[in-house]
Structures are given as C-alpha cells and as structure tokens.
Short mmCIF file of C-alpha atoms (C1' of nucleotides) in Angstrom, two decimals:
data_model
loop_
_atom_site.label_atom_id
_atom_site.label_comp_id
_atom_site.label_asym_id
_atom_site.label_seq_id
_atom_site.Cartn_x
_atom_site.Cartn_y
_atom_site.Cartn_z
CA MET A 21 -28.89 -6.63 25.47
CA THR A 22 -27.89 -3.15 23.65
CA GLU A 23 -28.20 -3.67 19.42
CA ILE A 24 -25.41 -4.35 17.03
CA ARG A 25 -25.10 -1.31 15.01
CA VAL A 26 -23.68 -2.44 11.78
CA LEU A 27 -22.45 -0.23 8.53
CA LEU A 28 -22.66 -1.69 5.24
CA VAL A 29 -20.30 -0.94 2.50
CA ASP A 30 -20.32 -2.27 -0.78
CA ASP A 31 -20.39 0.03 -4.13
CA HIS A 32 -23.85 -2.29 -5.31
CA PRO A 33 -27.28 -0.55 -4.25
CA VAL A 34 -28.53 -4.23 -4.74
CA VAL A 35 -26.19 -5.55 -2.48
CA ARG A 36 -26.40 -2.85 0.47
CA ALA A 37 -30.39 -2.88 0.01
CA GLY A 38 -30.00 -7.10 0.12
CA LEU A 39 -27.76 -6.87 3.37
CA ARG A 40 -29.71 -4.24 4.98
CA ALA A 41 -33.02 -6.57 3.90
CA MET A 42 -31.24 -9.80 5.84
CA LEU A 43 -29.95 -8.04 8.38
CA ASN A 44 -32.68 -5.70 10.63
CA ASP A 45 -35.22 -9.47 9.98
CA PHE A 46 -32.86 -9.99 13.01
CA ASP A 47 -33.17 -9.13 16.04
CA GLY A 48 -30.28 -7.54 17.67
CA VAL A 49 -29.20 -5.99 14.72
CA TRP A 50 -29.36 -2.66 13.56
CA VAL A 51 -28.13 -1.44 10.32
CA ALA A 52 -26.47 1.62 11.19
CA GLY A 53 -26.16 2.43 7.30
CA ASP A 54 -24.98 2.15 4.11
CA VAL A 55 -21.95 3.22 2.07
CA ALA A 56 -20.65 3.00 -1.37
CA ASP A 57 -16.71 2.86 -1.27
CA GLY A 58 -13.96 2.44 1.71
CA ALA A 59 -13.44 6.76 1.92
CA ALA A 60 -17.61 7.46 2.31
CA ALA A 61 -16.93 3.92 5.27
CA VAL A 62 -14.43 5.81 7.35
CA ALA A 63 -16.18 8.90 6.95
CA GLU A 64 -19.15 7.51 8.39
CA VAL A 65 -17.85 5.31 11.14
CA ARG A 66 -15.57 8.54 12.32
CA LYS A 67 -19.34 10.43 12.60
CA LEU A 68 -21.33 7.59 14.42
CA ALA A 69 -18.22 7.32 17.46
CA ALA A 70 -18.38 10.98 16.85
CA LEU A 71 -22.35 10.88 17.56
CA GLY A 72 -21.83 8.68 20.71
CA GLN A 73 -23.64 5.66 17.92
CA PRO A 74 -19.98 3.62 17.28
CA VAL A 75 -20.98 0.70 14.76
CA GLN A 76 -19.46 -2.69 16.64
CA VAL A 77 -19.52 -4.11 13.04
CA VAL A 78 -18.46 -3.22 9.36
CA LEU A 79 -19.60 -5.36 6.08
CA MET A 80 -16.81 -4.48 4.59
CA ASP A 81 -16.82 -5.63 0.13
CA LEU A 82 -13.64 -6.26 -1.37
CA GLN A 83 -13.47 -5.64 -4.40
CA MET A 84 -15.31 -2.21 -5.27
CA GLY A 85 -14.65 0.12 -9.16
CA GLU A 86 -13.65 2.90 -7.37
CA GLY A 87 -12.40 5.00 -4.68
CA MET A 88 -10.82 3.35 -1.84
CA ASP A 89 -10.34 -0.01 -1.56
CA GLY A 90 -11.35 -2.39 0.87
CA VAL A 91 -8.62 -3.93 2.61
CA THR A 92 -6.86 -0.03 2.72
CA ALA A 93 -10.63 0.62 4.06
CA THR A 94 -10.00 -2.05 6.76
CA ARG A 95 -6.28 -1.39 7.27
CA THR A 96 -7.33 2.60 8.54
CA ILE A 97 -11.01 1.85 10.14
CA ARG A 98 -8.76 -1.10 12.95
CA ALA A 99 -5.92 2.31 12.62
CA LEU A 100 -8.47 4.48 14.67
CA GLU A 101 -9.67 4.57 18.19
CA ASP A 102 -11.39 1.54 19.94
CA PRO A 103 -12.46 0.15 15.94
CA PRO A 104 -15.40 -1.98 14.80
CA GLN A 105 -14.55 -5.36 13.95
CA VAL A 106 -14.14 -5.92 10.20
CA LEU A 107 -16.03 -8.13 8.34
CA ILE A 108 -15.11 -9.00 4.70
CA LEU A 109 -17.88 -9.44 1.99
CA THR A 110 -16.09 -10.94 -1.02
CA THR A 111 -17.72 -13.48 -4.42
CA TYR A 112 -14.97 -15.61 -4.66
CA ASP A 113 -13.47 -17.82 -1.60
CA THR A 114 -9.92 -17.96 -4.81
CA ASP A 115 -9.31 -13.66 -3.94
CA ALA A 116 -6.02 -13.22 -2.83
CA ASP A 117 -7.16 -9.83 -1.27
CA ILE A 118 -8.21 -12.62 1.19
CA ILE A 119 -4.82 -12.52 3.21
CA ALA A 120 -3.89 -8.73 3.00
CA ALA A 121 -7.44 -7.73 4.57
CA VAL A 122 -6.56 -10.33 7.55
CA GLU A 123 -3.39 -8.83 7.52
CA ALA A 124 -4.66 -5.15 7.38
CA GLY A 125 -6.48 -6.62 10.78
CA ALA A 126 -10.23 -7.79 9.34
CA GLY A 127 -11.78 -10.02 11.68
CA GLY A 128 -13.60 -12.46 9.34
CA TYR A 129 -15.18 -13.23 5.85
CA LEU A 130 -18.42 -13.58 4.16
CA LEU A 131 -18.75 -15.50 1.06
CA LYS A 132 -21.97 -12.80 -0.95
CA ASP A 133 -23.15 -16.18 -1.21
CA ALA A 134 -23.93 -17.29 1.47
CA PRO A 135 -27.07 -18.37 3.42
CA PRO A 136 -28.39 -15.66 5.85
CA GLU A 137 -28.24 -17.67 8.89
CA GLU A 138 -24.27 -17.42 8.34
CA ILE A 139 -24.29 -14.01 7.80
CA ARG A 140 -26.50 -13.33 10.45
CA ARG A 141 -23.88 -15.79 13.32
CA ALA A 142 -20.78 -14.04 11.28
CA VAL A 143 -21.97 -10.54 12.86
CA GLN A 144 -22.97 -11.14 15.81
CA SER A 145 -19.70 -13.08 16.80
CA ALA A 146 -17.92 -10.13 15.20
CA ALA A 147 -19.65 -7.90 17.56
CA ARG A 148 -18.85 -10.42 20.61
CA GLY A 149 -15.11 -9.66 19.80
CA GLN A 150 -14.71 -13.09 18.13
CA THR A 151 -12.97 -13.95 14.45
CA ALA A 152 -15.61 -15.64 12.45
CA LEU A 153 -13.92 -17.24 9.30
CA ALA A 154 -15.76 -18.72 6.53
CA PRO A 155 -14.48 -23.11 7.14
CA GLU A 156 -13.11 -23.31 3.16
CA VAL A 157 -11.43 -19.77 3.88
CA ALA A 158 -10.24 -20.93 7.27
CA ALA A 159 -9.03 -24.16 5.74
CA ARG A 160 -7.29 -22.13 3.51
CA LEU A 161 -5.39 -19.77 5.57
CA MET A 162 -4.11 -22.59 7.24
CA GLY A 163 -3.18 -24.21 4.30
CA ARG A 164 -0.92 -21.20 3.85
CA ILE A 165 0.27 -21.02 7.12
CA SER A 166 1.23 -24.30 8.10
CA SER A 167 3.21 -24.77 4.61
CA PRO A 168 4.18 -22.13 3.44
CA THR A 169 6.83 -23.54 0.71
CA THR A 170 4.09 -25.75 -0.93
CA SER A 171 1.79 -22.22 -1.67
CA LEU A 172 2.20 -19.48 -3.34
CA SER A 173 2.60 -16.13 -1.36
CA ALA A 174 -0.15 -13.49 -1.01
CA ARG A 175 2.23 -11.22 -3.95
CA GLU A 176 2.49 -14.62 -6.10
CA ILE A 177 -0.93 -15.09 -6.92
CA GLN A 178 -1.68 -11.25 -6.78
CA LEU A 179 0.96 -11.59 -9.55
CA LEU A 180 -0.50 -14.94 -10.59
CA GLU A 181 -3.78 -12.95 -11.73
CA LEU A 182 -2.52 -10.01 -13.92
CA LEU A 183 -0.33 -12.65 -15.65
CA ALA A 184 -3.54 -13.98 -16.93
CA THR A 185 -5.01 -11.83 -17.95
CA GLY A 186 -2.34 -11.82 -20.37
CA MET A 187 -0.25 -9.11 -20.14
CA PRO A 188 3.77 -8.82 -20.71
CA ASN A 189 6.01 -9.24 -18.16
CA ARG A 190 6.67 -5.69 -18.29
CA ARG A 191 3.17 -4.34 -17.77
CA ILE A 192 2.76 -6.23 -14.96
CA ALA A 193 5.83 -4.79 -13.44
CA LYS A 194 4.36 -0.90 -14.70
CA GLU A 195 0.79 -2.59 -12.93
CA LEU A 196 2.59 -3.82 -9.25
CA PHE A 197 5.14 -0.87 -9.66
CA ILE A 198 8.12 -3.12 -9.95
CA SER A 199 10.96 -3.99 -11.87
CA GLU A 200 10.27 -6.16 -15.01
CA ALA A 201 13.61 -8.07 -13.44
CA THR A 202 11.55 -8.91 -10.14
CA VAL A 203 8.82 -9.85 -12.18
CA LYS A 204 10.72 -12.88 -13.25
CA THR A 205 12.17 -13.69 -10.34
CA HIS A 206 8.33 -14.06 -9.18
CA LEU A 207 7.73 -15.83 -12.51
CA VAL A 208 10.09 -18.21 -11.52
CA HIS A 209 8.95 -19.37 -8.30
CA ILE A 210 5.74 -19.71 -9.67
CA TYR A 211 7.32 -22.38 -11.60
CA ASP A 212 8.54 -23.81 -9.05
CA LYS A 213 6.24 -23.89 -6.48
CA LEU A 214 3.39 -25.28 -9.41
CA GLY A 215 5.53 -27.25 -11.12
CA VAL A 216 5.37 -25.70 -14.54
CA ASP A 217 7.36 -24.00 -16.60
CA ASN A 218 5.78 -21.68 -18.54
CA ARG A 219 3.74 -18.36 -18.00
CA THR A 220 0.30 -20.55 -19.94
CA ALA A 221 1.32 -23.61 -17.95
CA ALA A 222 1.02 -21.36 -14.74
CA ILE A 223 -2.76 -20.07 -15.03
CA SER A 224 -3.37 -23.33 -16.53
CA ALA A 225 -2.55 -25.23 -13.16
CA ALA A 226 -3.78 -22.63 -10.92
CA ARG A 227 -6.80 -22.27 -11.93
CA GLN A 228 -7.39 -26.21 -11.75
CA GLN A 229 -6.35 -26.03 -8.33
CA ARG A 230 -8.57 -23.69 -7.93
CA ILE A 231 -5.57 -20.48 -6.71
CA ILE A 232 -7.40 -18.00 -9.31
CA ARG A 233 -11.09 -17.83 -10.86
CA ARG A 234 -12.33 -16.81 -13.97
CA MET B 5 -53.62 -1.02 -13.46
CA THR B 6 -52.52 -4.07 -12.33
CA GLU B 7 -49.35 -4.89 -10.33
CA ILE B 8 -46.45 -6.32 -12.63
CA ARG B 9 -45.71 -9.72 -11.37
CA VAL B 10 -42.04 -10.28 -10.84
CA LEU B 11 -39.84 -13.42 -10.94
CA LEU B 12 -36.32 -12.98 -9.25
CA VAL B 13 -33.59 -15.68 -10.55
CA ASP B 14 -30.16 -15.32 -9.02
CA ASP B 15 -28.10 -17.81 -6.58
CA HIS B 16 -26.99 -14.91 -4.14
CA PRO B 17 -29.73 -15.14 -1.08
CA VAL B 18 -27.86 -11.61 -1.20
CA VAL B 19 -29.18 -10.29 -4.49
CA ARG B 20 -32.44 -11.90 -4.40
CA ALA B 21 -33.08 -10.43 -0.81
CA GLY B 22 -31.49 -6.84 -2.22
CA LEU B 23 -33.93 -6.69 -5.47
CA ARG B 24 -37.09 -7.73 -3.21
CA ALA B 25 -36.47 -4.94 -1.07
CA MET B 26 -36.22 -3.01 -3.77
CA LEU B 27 -38.21 -3.23 -5.97
CA ASN B 28 -41.45 -3.79 -3.38
CA ASP B 29 -40.83 0.03 -2.94
CA PHE B 30 -42.13 0.77 -5.93
CA ASP B 31 -45.62 0.79 -6.35
CA GLY B 32 -46.90 -1.02 -9.21
CA VAL B 33 -44.70 -3.39 -8.65
CA TRP B 34 -44.75 -7.09 -7.02
CA VAL B 35 -42.30 -9.61 -6.45
CA ALA B 36 -44.14 -12.97 -7.21
CA GLY B 37 -41.12 -14.97 -6.17
CA ASP B 38 -37.27 -15.62 -5.39
CA VAL B 39 -34.89 -18.76 -7.18
CA ALA B 40 -31.93 -20.19 -7.07
CA ASP B 41 -31.07 -20.99 -10.45
CA GLY B 42 -32.69 -21.50 -13.88
CA ALA B 43 -34.01 -24.98 -13.82
CA ALA B 44 -36.84 -23.64 -10.95
CA ALA B 45 -37.00 -20.27 -12.79
CA VAL B 46 -38.91 -22.26 -15.05
CA ALA B 47 -40.77 -24.25 -13.05
CA GLU B 48 -41.78 -21.99 -11.17
CA VAL B 49 -43.06 -19.05 -14.00
CA ARG B 50 -44.48 -22.32 -15.15
CA LYS B 51 -46.80 -23.17 -11.83
CA LEU B 52 -47.36 -18.89 -11.18
CA ALA B 53 -48.93 -18.85 -14.99
CA ALA B 54 -50.86 -22.34 -14.08
CA LEU B 55 -52.36 -20.44 -11.20
CA GLY B 56 -53.73 -17.61 -12.95
CA GLN B 57 -51.42 -15.08 -11.59
CA PRO B 58 -48.48 -15.01 -14.63
CA VAL B 59 -45.47 -13.45 -14.22
CA GLN B 60 -44.94 -10.86 -16.39
CA VAL B 61 -41.12 -10.34 -16.00
CA VAL B 62 -37.97 -12.24 -15.05
CA LEU B 63 -35.09 -10.92 -13.40
CA MET B 64 -32.61 -13.70 -14.33
CA ASP B 65 -28.54 -13.65 -13.86
CA LEU B 66 -26.10 -14.49 -15.96
CA GLN B 67 -23.79 -15.85 -13.54
CA MET B 68 -25.33 -18.87 -11.83
CA GLY B 69 -22.73 -20.75 -9.92
CA GLU B 70 -24.20 -24.51 -10.31
CA GLY B 71 -27.59 -25.81 -11.51
CA MET B 72 -28.85 -24.70 -15.37
CA ASP B 73 -27.04 -21.24 -16.71
CA GLY B 74 -29.22 -18.04 -17.60
CA VAL B 75 -29.15 -18.54 -21.06
CA THR B 76 -30.39 -21.78 -21.25
CA ALA B 77 -33.42 -20.94 -18.66
CA THR B 78 -33.77 -17.41 -20.66
CA ARG B 79 -33.90 -19.49 -23.94
CA THR B 80 -36.62 -22.75 -21.61
CA ILE B 81 -38.75 -19.34 -20.32
CA ARG B 82 -39.56 -17.41 -23.66
CA ALA B 83 -40.34 -20.87 -25.64
CA LEU B 84 -43.35 -20.94 -23.02
CA GLU B 85 -46.96 -19.70 -24.51
CA ASP B 86 -47.29 -17.05 -23.35
CA PRO B 87 -43.91 -15.93 -21.46
CA PRO B 88 -43.25 -12.85 -19.81
CA GLN B 89 -40.24 -10.76 -21.01
CA VAL B 90 -36.36 -11.42 -19.33
CA LEU B 91 -34.71 -9.09 -17.51
CA ILE B 92 -31.19 -10.22 -18.04
CA LEU B 93 -28.68 -9.11 -14.58
CA THR B 94 -25.72 -9.12 -14.70
CA THR B 95 -21.98 -8.03 -13.43
CA TYR B 96 -19.81 -7.42 -16.13
CA ASP B 97 -20.79 -5.31 -19.12
CA THR B 98 -18.48 -7.20 -20.72
CA ASP B 99 -20.24 -10.61 -20.72
CA ALA B 100 -20.15 -12.78 -24.04
CA ASP B 101 -22.96 -14.45 -22.43
CA ILE B 102 -25.08 -11.09 -23.17
CA ILE B 103 -25.35 -12.22 -26.95
CA ALA B 104 -25.91 -14.78 -26.50
CA ALA B 105 -28.92 -14.10 -23.64
CA VAL B 106 -30.71 -11.63 -26.13
CA GLU B 107 -30.46 -14.59 -28.95
CA ALA B 108 -32.37 -16.38 -26.29
CA GLY B 109 -35.38 -14.13 -26.12
CA ALA B 110 -34.00 -11.45 -23.23
CA GLY B 111 -35.87 -8.10 -24.07
CA GLY B 112 -33.30 -6.09 -21.55
CA TYR B 113 -29.97 -5.90 -19.86
CA LEU B 114 -29.54 -4.56 -16.33
CA LEU B 115 -25.63 -4.45 -14.85
CA LYS B 116 -25.87 -4.78 -11.03
CA ASP B 117 -24.74 -1.62 -9.45
CA ALA B 118 -27.25 -0.27 -11.28
CA PRO B 119 -29.40 2.15 -9.20
CA PRO B 120 -32.93 1.75 -8.00
CA GLU B 121 -34.03 4.12 -10.57
CA GLU B 122 -32.87 2.30 -13.14
CA ILE B 123 -33.60 -0.78 -12.05
CA ARG B 124 -37.15 0.47 -11.88
CA ARG B 125 -37.57 1.69 -15.48
CA ALA B 126 -36.05 -1.47 -17.07
CA VAL B 127 -38.49 -3.93 -15.26
CA GLN B 128 -41.59 -1.14 -15.87
CA SER B 129 -40.27 -1.26 -19.61
CA ALA B 130 -40.17 -4.42 -19.70
CA ALA B 131 -43.95 -5.43 -18.27
CA ARG B 132 -44.58 -3.20 -21.46
CA GLY B 133 -43.41 -5.35 -23.63
CA GLN B 134 -40.36 -3.00 -24.68
CA THR B 135 -36.81 -4.21 -25.02
CA ALA B 136 -34.40 -1.71 -22.82
CA LEU B 137 -31.34 -2.01 -22.70
CA ALA B 138 -28.25 0.20 -21.05
CA PRO B 139 -26.89 2.42 -23.16
CA GLU B 140 -23.52 1.32 -22.98
CA VAL B 141 -24.83 -1.93 -23.59
CA ALA B 142 -26.34 -0.98 -26.32
CA ALA B 143 -23.91 0.32 -27.66
CA ARG B 144 -21.68 -2.87 -27.55
CA LEU B 145 -24.36 -5.13 -29.21
CA MET B 146 -24.54 -2.74 -32.16
CA GLY B 147 -21.02 -3.21 -32.74
CA ARG B 148 -21.21 -6.55 -32.08
CA ILE B 149 -24.04 -7.30 -34.72
CA SER B 150 -22.43 -5.25 -37.45
CA SER B 151 -19.47 -6.59 -37.09
CA PRO B 152 -19.67 -10.25 -38.65
CA THR B 153 -18.78 -12.41 -36.00
CA THR B 154 -15.30 -13.52 -36.81
CA SER B 155 -15.52 -16.87 -35.49
CA LEU B 156 -12.80 -18.92 -34.96
CA SER B 157 -12.47 -22.08 -37.29
CA ALA B 158 -13.11 -25.52 -35.84
CA ARG B 159 -8.85 -26.50 -36.13
CA GLU B 160 -8.11 -22.60 -34.18
CA ILE B 161 -10.46 -23.65 -31.74
CA GLN B 162 -8.68 -26.96 -31.08
CA LEU B 163 -5.57 -25.41 -31.48
CA LEU B 164 -6.85 -22.73 -28.28
CA GLU B 165 -8.27 -25.42 -26.20
CA LEU B 166 -3.96 -26.94 -26.87
CA LEU B 167 -2.86 -23.53 -25.87
CA ALA B 168 -4.87 -23.35 -22.70
CA THR B 169 -3.09 -26.27 -21.30
CA GLY B 170 -0.13 -24.69 -21.58
CA MET B 171 1.66 -26.58 -24.40
CA PRO B 172 4.63 -25.39 -25.99
CA ASN B 173 4.30 -24.32 -29.82
CA ARG B 174 6.53 -27.63 -30.12
CA ARG B 175 4.17 -29.84 -28.76
CA ILE B 176 1.26 -28.21 -30.18
CA ALA B 177 2.61 -29.40 -33.65
CA LYS B 178 3.22 -33.06 -32.19
CA GLU B 179 -0.16 -33.15 -31.25
CA LEU B 180 -2.01 -32.40 -34.02
CA PHE B 181 0.71 -34.28 -36.54
CA ILE B 182 1.64 -30.92 -37.91
CA SER B 183 4.51 -28.20 -37.85
CA GLU B 184 5.46 -25.83 -35.59
CA ALA B 185 5.09 -23.19 -38.06
CA THR B 186 1.61 -23.91 -38.53
CA VAL B 187 1.26 -23.82 -35.53
CA LYS B 188 2.09 -20.83 -36.44
CA THR B 189 0.10 -19.54 -38.76
CA HIS B 190 -2.98 -20.65 -36.63
CA LEU B 191 -1.88 -18.64 -33.85
CA VAL B 192 -1.30 -15.40 -36.03
CA HIS B 193 -5.33 -15.63 -36.88
CA ILE B 194 -6.36 -16.52 -33.82
CA TYR B 195 -4.72 -13.82 -32.32
CA ASP B 196 -6.36 -11.29 -35.31
CA LYS B 197 -10.37 -12.57 -34.57
CA LEU B 198 -9.70 -12.31 -30.50
CA GLY B 199 -7.69 -9.24 -30.98
CA VAL B 200 -4.78 -9.74 -28.84
CA ASP B 201 -1.18 -10.11 -29.81
CA ASN B 202 -0.27 -12.76 -27.16
CA ARG B 203 -1.38 -16.52 -26.17
CA THR B 204 -2.14 -15.40 -22.88
CA ALA B 205 -3.69 -12.59 -23.43
CA ALA B 206 -5.64 -15.71 -26.02
CA ILE B 207 -6.60 -17.84 -23.92
CA SER B 208 -7.99 -15.00 -21.68
CA ALA B 209 -10.58 -13.83 -24.02
CA ALA B 210 -11.63 -17.03 -25.92
CA ARG B 211 -12.31 -17.39 -21.74
CA GLN B 212 -14.56 -14.80 -21.74
CA GLN B 213 -15.65 -14.99 -24.39
CA ARG B 214 -16.73 -18.98 -23.16
CA ILE B 215 -14.70 -20.24 -26.80
CA ILE B 216 -13.24 -22.53 -24.44
CA ARG B 217 -14.36 -23.73 -20.74
CA ARG B 218 -12.66 -24.18 -17.28
"C1'" DC C 3 22.02 -11.93 17.77
"C1'" DC C 4 21.77 -14.74 13.29
"C1'" DG C 5 19.52 -17.41 9.33
"C1'" DC C 6 16.03 -18.04 6.95
"C1'" DC C 7 12.28 -15.96 3.80
"C1'" DG C 8 10.16 -12.59 0.99
"C1'" DG C 9 10.39 -9.33 -2.13
"C1'" DT C 10 13.40 -6.61 -4.80
"C1'" DC C 11 16.71 -5.88 -8.87
"C1'" DA C 12 20.89 -6.17 -12.04
"C1'" DA C 13 22.69 -8.27 -16.43
"C1'" DC C 14 23.26 -12.28 -18.72
"C1'" DC C 15 21.82 -16.05 -23.08
"C1'" DG C 16 19.71 -19.66 -25.07
"C1'" DA C 17 14.97 -20.68 -25.80
"C1'" DT C 18 10.81 -20.04 -27.32
"C1'" DC C 19 7.19 -16.54 -29.44
"C1'" DG C 20 5.20 -12.75 -32.42
"C1'" DG C 21 5.05 -11.25 -36.91
"C1'" DT C 22 5.60 -11.24 -41.81
"C1'" DT C 23 6.54 -12.94 -46.53
"C1'" DG C 24 5.52 -16.10 -49.91
"C1'" DA C 25 3.84 -20.74 -51.23
"C1'" DT C 26 1.14 -25.04 -51.61
"C1'" DG C 27 -3.60 -28.00 -51.94
"C1'" DT C 28 -7.82 -28.73 -51.14
"C1'" DC C 29 -12.75 -27.60 -50.65
"C1'" DG C 30 -16.92 -25.72 -51.35
"C1'" DC C 31 -19.88 -21.68 -53.73
"C1'" DG C 32 -21.78 -18.67 -57.32
"C1'" DC D 20 -14.03 -21.56 -63.77
"C1'" DG D 21 -12.30 -18.61 -60.70
"C1'" DC D 22 -12.81 -16.53 -56.25
"C1'" DG D 23 -12.38 -17.31 -51.27
"C1'" DA D 24 -11.73 -20.03 -46.93
"C1'" DC D 25 -9.17 -22.98 -44.30
"C1'" DA D 26 -5.48 -25.62 -43.79
"C1'" DT D 27 -0.60 -26.46 -44.33
"C1'" DC D 28 4.37 -25.46 -44.44
"C1'" DA D 29 9.34 -22.62 -44.73
"C1'" DA D 30 12.63 -19.17 -44.48
"C1'" DC D 31 13.68 -15.22 -41.04
"C1'" DC D 32 14.27 -11.47 -37.65
"C1'" DG D 33 12.96 -8.75 -33.66
"C1'" DA D 34 10.69 -9.22 -29.10
"C1'" DT D 35 9.97 -11.37 -25.30
"C1'" DC D 36 10.66 -14.85 -21.83
"C1'" DG D 37 12.97 -19.06 -19.37
"C1'" DG D 38 16.48 -19.87 -16.30
"C1'" DT D 39 20.49 -18.69 -14.03
"C1'" DT D 40 23.49 -15.85 -10.64
"C1'" DG D 41 24.19 -13.00 -8.00
"C1'" DA D 42 22.95 -9.34 -4.34
"C1'" DC D 43 20.66 -6.21 -1.29
"C1'" DC D 44 16.85 -5.19 2.21
"C1'" DG D 45 13.74 -5.97 5.87
"C1'" DG D 46 10.98 -8.89 9.36
"C1'" DC D 47 10.81 -13.18 11.58
"C1'" DG D 48 11.79 -16.30 14.87
"C1'" DG D 49 14.91 -19.98 16.68
#
DNA sequence: CCGCCGGTCAACCGATCGGTTGATGTCGCG
DNA sequence: CGCGACATCAACCGATCGGTTGACCGGCGG
C-alpha cells in the first residue's frame, strides 16, 4: 500500500513540528508539507496535486491568528477537483466553528490534546474516506441535529462568544455585519433556550453548559 | 561544554513532541524528559537530580487541563535546592498568570507561536541563568509593575462573583443586604479598576485576570 | 408546493444599567 | 488629629438592554 500523504496547517511552529514528528513515526504516513495559514494550505494542496503527489489528508487548525481562517480554507480545498479529506484540529470541543467546518466539508475532527494513537487512527480513517469524529464531538453534533429546538444554532453560539467578551449590542452587530435589531432578536432566542432573562445570566448558563469556554 | 538538559511540561502530546523535535535539532540541547502536568514535573526534576543528571531548564506550560497548574509547579520547583531555571510557555501574551509565574520564580517567558530560533535562544539564555523575556511581554510586565496593582477590595470581589451569576443589581443588593445605589457605586469602582465600562466586560476581565473562576 | 425554521430588520416602550455628584460613617495609619 | 480607603446611600439622566409585534426571505422537508 502506498503511503498516506498529509499536509499540516497550523500557525504554531511548535504544533507543526509535533504533528510532523508524531506522524512520521507511523508507518504508512508521510508528511508532505506544513504551512502556517489557510491561503498557503490551498496553494500547497494545488502545488502537490500538480506535481503528481496529491495529499490525501489535510490536518487543519481552526484557530489561526491571521490570514485565511480554517473554515474558509476547508471550504476552498473541498471545492477543488478530487479534493483531499480535511481533518479539523482544534483546542476546544466547544468551538462553535465545528459545525461550520463540518458544513464546509471537513471529514473529521481532532482535539489538540488527543493522544498520538487517536491522531493516527483519525488520519488513516480519513485517508480511507471515512469520517472520523471524536466520540464527544460526534455526540455533540448528533445532539444538535436531533434536538434543534433545545440547542443553540451556530449563529447563536457565535453571538454568545462575542457577548462573553463584554461587547455591547452595537459592537456585536458591527462585528457580525448585521443590524443591532438582529442582535437583539438573536439574544431573545438565546435567553429563551437557556432559560434566562439577561445577557450576563446567559453567559453564566452557557459557560456552565460548556457551550462556551474561557 | 556539556549539554543543556531540558524537561518539557505540557498537557498536549502534540506540543511535547513538537518541542522535543525542535530542541533536539539544536546542538548542545538535550530533552531529558517530558511530562503532562505540574506534579509529574516536580517529581521528574527530583528524580533526575537524584540520578546525578539534573535538568538546567524546565519548559513549563501555564494552561494545563488538570493536575497541578503551572504557577504552583514553578513555585515548587524553584523551592528545591539548586533549582533549574523555569521558562514559561503560554499561548496568549495577555495571560494574567504571567505575573504570578514570574513572582513564583519563572526566569523567562515564551509564546507558543514563537519561531524555533527564539525558543533556542530562550533555552540557552535560561541555561546561563539569564532571564529572557519576549520583548512584548517584558514591556507588559514593566507596565504592570510600575502601576501598583490596583487590586479590588474583598467587598468588590464578592460583588463580582454575584455579578458573574447573572443577577441584576436589585438582587445583588438583596443578597448583600445593601441598597441598589451601593451596588452601583461598587460597580463603578470595579469598572474603573478593571478598565472596562459595563458589567459583562467586567466579568470577562475579572475571569481573565483570575480574580474570579468558573 | 406549502409550511417551518433560521436569519435578517424595524419600531416601540418600559426596565435596567452606566455615570455623576454629593453626602455620611467607620477604620487604620502616620 | 487628619487623611485616605472603604462602605454605605440618594437623586438624577442619558444610554443601553429586554421584550414584543410584525415583517421579509431562503432553504429544507413533508
């Protein structure tokens, strides 16, 4: 069997080195490259495909300081012809962008504190075209899908995260390119779903339910 | 010159592997071990010292999921006889624990997105007993030290904790057996000291500065 | 094809919050 | 003693939030 070619995308040199070291320890896996942001990832995927050495799996960090973000990069890569699988790599299993990433075509999901064995399994599953979600994450996603009324939408979680930073509605509106009216509408829905009646309590509840962290 | 022996402390296997790979690429540096939490770090430092192979530098992550935290571990290690230098490793240069860590005896400071060269320099500086703070961080620390810690009073912290649960002023007043007016006065002082201008931001700031948890 | 859900926006109004000024009392420290 | 730090309360007003009603649109599923 031919080797699985992997591209690493993470803005932290340390993490790239760590993944490279880990993956190269595994037989059948070859790290074809590592880049620091989404745009470079897209370029690298294209280049390697053009060279006749296409990668089968992209390990993509969601949190990237600057440049193209992970979700956009995932969408762009998955829109190429004969695209590689994209495995999302993130620090928190509460990350609201999980859903966005999966919708963008990510085929799997990994927490950064995953043990090497889990990373290896995920890469190999992805290379076989299987989706491989971490158990907790899969459960969370399933929960979202199965009970749409009791759980917050991706947009609502996104709002909640800005809320937790202490922004007033006006700034949240600006940040999300929507009107203040819309922000208020979302907030009402959030209060409803969380069973509270003000922003501060919403944050407290959301934190307690691990919908947001930090 | 004999090699610099380094101990890695980080709860993420990926990061440990990355640092190990990076550091072992440098001549004169030897990674003597890597552990996942503070308690294990203390034990490992002791063990290696007993074996006559003491580490000169500990690379210590501040954010660790469970077990002994980085600040406590730093303090404990620096209290040993003939202790190694401790280099703090963290993701955010805004981390309030920086100050605590430096007070606990940390001799240096590194951001996780630092390039390999910077990491190497920091380790070598630390091994020579020099403190090596990243420029931005050093500036931040100086700023903090110059402006005497405008710390909150016990009463204000008490209020902050109720605030974080989502109570409106009226209920906080009832809870503390004071008038709503007094609650507002306290809040103004809290906003002042934290450099914010609304309750939600105050909670966010207080949490970030570890004034309140959860 | 029609209904529902999610996301968007507007207008309105009462409730709450943010900020100010000013006042009183207590406690500890030089 | 006098000063400062802390805690307490009041009154006031503009800004923001909370809650409602109603509306439009796009997508997805029955």
